[in-house]
């Protein structure tokens, strides 16, 4: 099996990565993360009005299917709308390629319905709450990339991370929304490489 893993995670990848890492901490070297799921969302009031409307619709049977499966909303609207720069036609074609068929879009509908909001889904709330607590105890090196204004990780959550997560380094990348890798790819790669060298040397 894999050993001495350095995780680099984002969005739902962070939930999967954090959960695995906190259950197999001895096999992990460090955690780098951006726009991550760092805990259950306590209430719908945490969302902007626009975000609340979109995600409530996504979780509504029938409505979410039309938005994602029929109209491919995640690729056509949410993706370019969550990047500061404009994605080129060639870039958009690469993002569309895996999701040409309607059935291929089902995971993009399932994931937003699993976000732990206001206590639901209860099983996901349990998992995310468990790894959130474990992250606050963990002595693994951690690297948080922040953007302004961000979408999942805004200033209050950044402050919580600084106060609550041991062995945390924070890198401010500048302007960004959610898909920060599209706006800051080189900076992210360079900072991760430098951080890995530091943590291995230490």
GROMACS .gro file of C-alpha atoms in nm:
model
  202
    1UNK     CA    1   0.000   0.000   0.000
    2UNK     CA    2   0.089   0.364  -0.020
    3UNK     CA    3   0.300   0.513   0.258
    4UNK     CA    4   0.438   0.855   0.355
    5UNK     CA    5   0.173   1.028   0.144
    6UNK     CA    6   0.158   1.404   0.095
    7UNK     CA    7  -0.202   1.494   0.015
    8UNK     CA    8  -0.287   1.793  -0.205
    9UNK     CA    9  -0.663   1.832  -0.187
   10UNK     CA   10  -0.949   2.062  -0.288
   11UNK     CA   11  -1.327   2.067  -0.239
   12UNK     CA   12  -1.466   1.711  -0.211
   13UNK     CA   13  -1.117   1.576  -0.260
   14UNK     CA   14  -1.035   1.737   0.074
   15UNK     CA   15  -1.317   1.553   0.250
   16UNK     CA   16  -1.201   1.221   0.107
   17UNK     CA   17  -0.836   1.299   0.176
   18UNK     CA   18  -0.885   1.433   0.528
   19UNK     CA   19  -1.103   1.137   0.625
   20UNK     CA   20  -0.847   0.885   0.499
   21UNK     CA   21  -0.550   1.075   0.642
   22UNK     CA   22  -0.699   1.105   0.990
   23UNK     CA   23  -0.775   0.730   0.993
   24UNK     CA   24  -0.424   0.639   0.868
   25UNK     CA   25  -0.214   0.921   1.011
   26UNK     CA   26   0.103   0.712   1.044
   27UNK     CA   27   0.106   0.670   0.665
   28UNK     CA   28   0.078   1.042   0.589
   29UNK     CA   29   0.359   1.294   0.552
   30UNK     CA   30   0.154   1.614   0.521
   31UNK     CA   31  -0.165   1.785   0.404
   32UNK     CA   32  -0.183   2.072   0.154
   33UNK     CA   33  -0.531   2.206   0.089
   34UNK     CA   34  -0.730   2.486  -0.072
   35UNK     CA   35  -1.103   2.567  -0.084
   36UNK     CA   36  -1.149   2.265   0.140
   37UNK     CA   37  -1.438   2.115   0.336
   38UNK     CA   38  -1.313   2.183   0.689
   39UNK     CA   39  -1.632   2.106   0.877
   40UNK     CA   40  -2.009   2.074   0.840
   41UNK     CA   41  -2.189   2.389   0.729
   42UNK     CA   42  -2.402   2.483   1.034
   43UNK     CA   43  -2.685   2.650   0.842
   44UNK     CA   44  -2.795   2.773   0.502
   45UNK     CA   45  -2.727   3.126   0.625
   46UNK     CA   46  -2.355   3.058   0.573
   47UNK     CA   47  -2.413   3.079   0.198
   48UNK     CA   48  -2.450   3.393  -0.008
   49UNK     CA   49  -2.811   3.439  -0.126
   50UNK     CA   50  -2.711   3.329  -0.477
   51UNK     CA   51  -2.520   3.026  -0.350
   52UNK     CA   52  -2.808   2.928  -0.122
   53UNK     CA   53  -3.054   2.941  -0.412
   54UNK     CA   54  -2.831   2.734  -0.641
   55UNK     CA   55  -2.750   2.462  -0.388
   56UNK     CA   56  -3.107   2.431  -0.263
   57UNK     CA   57  -3.218   2.379  -0.622
   58UNK     CA   58  -2.944   2.121  -0.678
   59UNK     CA   59  -3.073   1.926  -0.378
   60UNK     CA   60  -3.435   1.940  -0.497
   61UNK     CA   61  -3.542   1.615  -0.672
   62UNK     CA   62  -3.612   1.677  -1.038
   63UNK     CA   63  -3.476   2.031  -1.038
   64UNK     CA   64  -3.116   1.924  -0.976
   65UNK     CA   65  -3.142   1.662  -1.249
   66UNK     CA   66  -3.250   1.924  -1.501
   67UNK     CA   67  -2.972   2.162  -1.397
   68UNK     CA   68  -2.686   1.913  -1.400
   69UNK     CA   69  -2.783   1.616  -1.616
   70UNK     CA   70  -2.972   1.806  -1.887
   71UNK     CA   71  -2.799   2.145  -1.891
   72UNK     CA   72  -2.451   2.044  -1.769
   73UNK     CA   73  -2.459   2.344  -1.537
   74UNK     CA   74  -2.146   2.256  -1.341
   75UNK     CA   75  -1.923   2.261  -1.647
   76UNK     CA   76  -2.099   2.533  -1.844
   77UNK     CA   77  -2.176   2.782  -1.565
   78UNK     CA   78  -2.033   2.701  -1.222
   79UNK     CA   79  -1.683   2.616  -1.346
   80UNK     CA   80  -1.617   2.935  -1.548
   81UNK     CA   81  -1.808   3.139  -1.289
   82UNK     CA   82  -1.573   3.018  -1.015
   83UNK     CA   83  -1.249   3.117  -1.190
   84UNK     CA   84  -1.129   3.479  -1.201
   85UNK     CA   85  -0.970   3.463  -1.545
   86UNK     CA   86  -1.156   3.358  -1.858
   87UNK     CA   87  -1.113   2.996  -1.958
   88UNK     CA   88  -1.027   2.956  -2.326
   89UNK     CA   89  -1.249   2.759  -2.567
   90UNK     CA   90  -0.981   2.488  -2.579
   91UNK     CA   91  -0.974   2.464  -2.198
   92UNK     CA   92  -1.352   2.441  -2.183
   93UNK     CA   93  -1.347   2.159  -2.437
   94UNK     CA   94  -1.113   1.960  -2.213
   95UNK     CA   95  -1.351   2.008  -1.919
   96UNK     CA   96  -1.652   1.908  -2.130
   97UNK     CA   97  -1.490   1.595  -2.273
   98UNK     CA   98  -1.559   1.354  -1.980
   99UNK     CA   99  -1.921   1.473  -1.946
  100UNK     CA  100  -2.062   1.460  -2.298
  101UNK     CA  101  -2.310   1.187  -2.208
  102UNK     CA  102  -2.593   1.271  -1.969
  103UNK     CA  103  -2.523   0.969  -1.749
  104UNK     CA  104  -2.159   1.075  -1.704
  105UNK     CA  105  -2.282   1.384  -1.518
  106UNK     CA  106  -2.441   1.192  -1.231
  107UNK     CA  107  -2.141   1.234  -0.996
  108UNK     CA  108  -2.162   1.612  -1.041
  109UNK     CA  109  -2.517   1.596  -0.908
  110UNK     CA  110  -2.441   1.351  -0.628
  111UNK     CA  111  -2.157   1.551  -0.471
  112UNK     CA  112  -2.348   1.876  -0.398
  113UNK     CA  113  -2.627   1.670  -0.247
  114UNK     CA  114  -2.376   1.520  -0.004
  115UNK     CA  115  -2.238   1.852   0.128
  116UNK     CA  116  -2.311   1.849   0.504
  117UNK     CA  117  -2.544   2.148   0.549
  118UNK     CA  118  -2.768   2.213   0.851
  119UNK     CA  119  -2.726   1.859   0.979
  120UNK     CA  120  -2.796   1.678   0.652
  121UNK     CA  121  -2.698   1.422   0.531
  122UNK     CA  122  -2.640   1.296   0.886
  123UNK     CA  123  -2.384   1.031   0.792
  124UNK     CA  124  -2.168   1.287   0.611
  125UNK     CA  125  -2.197   1.528   0.905
  126UNK     CA  126  -2.061   1.251   1.129
  127UNK     CA  127  -1.763   1.178   0.903
  128UNK     CA  128  -1.672   1.544   0.848
  129UNK     CA  129  -1.711   1.629   1.218
  130UNK     CA  130  -1.483   1.338   1.308
  131UNK     CA  131  -1.201   1.442   1.078
  132UNK     CA  132  -1.240   1.809   1.174
  133UNK     CA  133  -1.177   1.715   1.537
  134UNK     CA  134  -0.883   1.495   1.438
  135UNK     CA  135  -0.726   1.771   1.226
  136UNK     CA  136  -0.728   1.997   1.532
  137UNK     CA  137  -0.521   1.739   1.723
  138UNK     CA  138  -0.296   1.624   1.440
  139UNK     CA  139   0.072   1.718   1.440
  140UNK     CA  140   0.109   1.651   1.068
  141UNK     CA  141   0.246   1.947   0.869
  142UNK     CA  142  -0.036   2.137   0.699
  143UNK     CA  143  -0.035   2.395   0.420
  144UNK     CA  144  -0.341   2.610   0.351
  145UNK     CA  145  -0.371   2.814   0.032
  146UNK     CA  146  -0.610   3.107   0.062
  147UNK     CA  147  -0.764   3.335  -0.199
  148UNK     CA  148  -0.965   3.655  -0.179
  149UNK     CA  149  -1.260   3.641  -0.150
  150UNK     CA  150  -1.277   3.261  -0.192
  151UNK     CA  151  -1.598   3.062  -0.177
  152UNK     CA  152  -1.563   2.775   0.072
  153UNK     CA  153  -1.273   2.914   0.276
  154UNK     CA  154  -1.335   3.281   0.346
  155UNK     CA  155  -1.167   3.507   0.601
  156UNK     CA  156  -1.350   3.378   0.915
  157UNK     CA  157  -1.263   3.017   0.832
  158UNK     CA  158  -0.902   3.113   0.757
  159UNK     CA  159  -0.888   3.269   1.105
  160UNK     CA  160  -1.029   2.947   1.253
  161UNK     CA  161  -0.763   2.744   1.073
  162UNK     CA  162  -0.485   2.966   1.206
  163UNK     CA  163  -0.618   2.933   1.561
  164UNK     CA  164  -0.713   2.565   1.554
  165UNK     CA  165  -0.485   2.362   1.326
  166UNK     CA  166  -0.139   2.273   1.461
  167UNK     CA  167   0.168   2.298   1.239
  168UNK     CA  168  -0.014   2.508   0.979
  169UNK     CA  169   0.149   2.727   0.716
  170UNK     CA  170  -0.074   2.969   0.525
  171UNK     CA  171  -0.004   3.102   0.176
  172UNK     CA  172  -0.217   3.388   0.040
  173UNK     CA  173  -0.237   3.353  -0.338
  174UNK     CA  174  -0.428   3.672  -0.417
  175UNK     CA  175  -0.759   3.698  -0.599
  176UNK     CA  176  -0.953   3.380  -0.641
  177UNK     CA  177  -1.293   3.218  -0.611
  178UNK     CA  178  -1.318   2.838  -0.595
  179UNK     CA  179  -1.116   2.667  -0.869
  180UNK     CA  180  -0.797   2.835  -0.756
  181UNK     CA  181  -0.570   2.600  -0.952
  182UNK     CA  182  -0.690   2.768  -1.272
  183UNK     CA  183  -0.587   3.112  -1.146
  184UNK     CA  184  -0.265   3.028  -0.957
  185UNK     CA  185  -0.123   2.699  -1.095
  186UNK     CA  186   0.245   2.789  -1.088
  187UNK     CA  187   0.238   2.955  -0.745
  188UNK     CA  188   0.060   2.654  -0.597
  189UNK     CA  189   0.311   2.411  -0.744
  190UNK     CA  190   0.613   2.616  -0.639
  191UNK     CA  191   0.489   2.664  -0.282
  192UNK     CA  192   0.403   2.296  -0.244
  193UNK     CA  193   0.748   2.194  -0.367
  194UNK     CA  194   0.918   2.434  -0.123
  195UNK     CA  195   0.694   2.321   0.165
  196UNK     CA  196   0.764   1.954   0.095
  197UNK     CA  197   1.138   2.023   0.096
  198UNK     CA  198   1.110   2.209   0.429
  199UNK     CA  199   0.899   1.944   0.598
  200UNK     CA  200   1.126   1.662   0.483
  201UNK     CA  201   1.435   1.850   0.598
  202UNK     CA  202   1.276   1.923   0.936
   0.00000   0.00000   0.00000
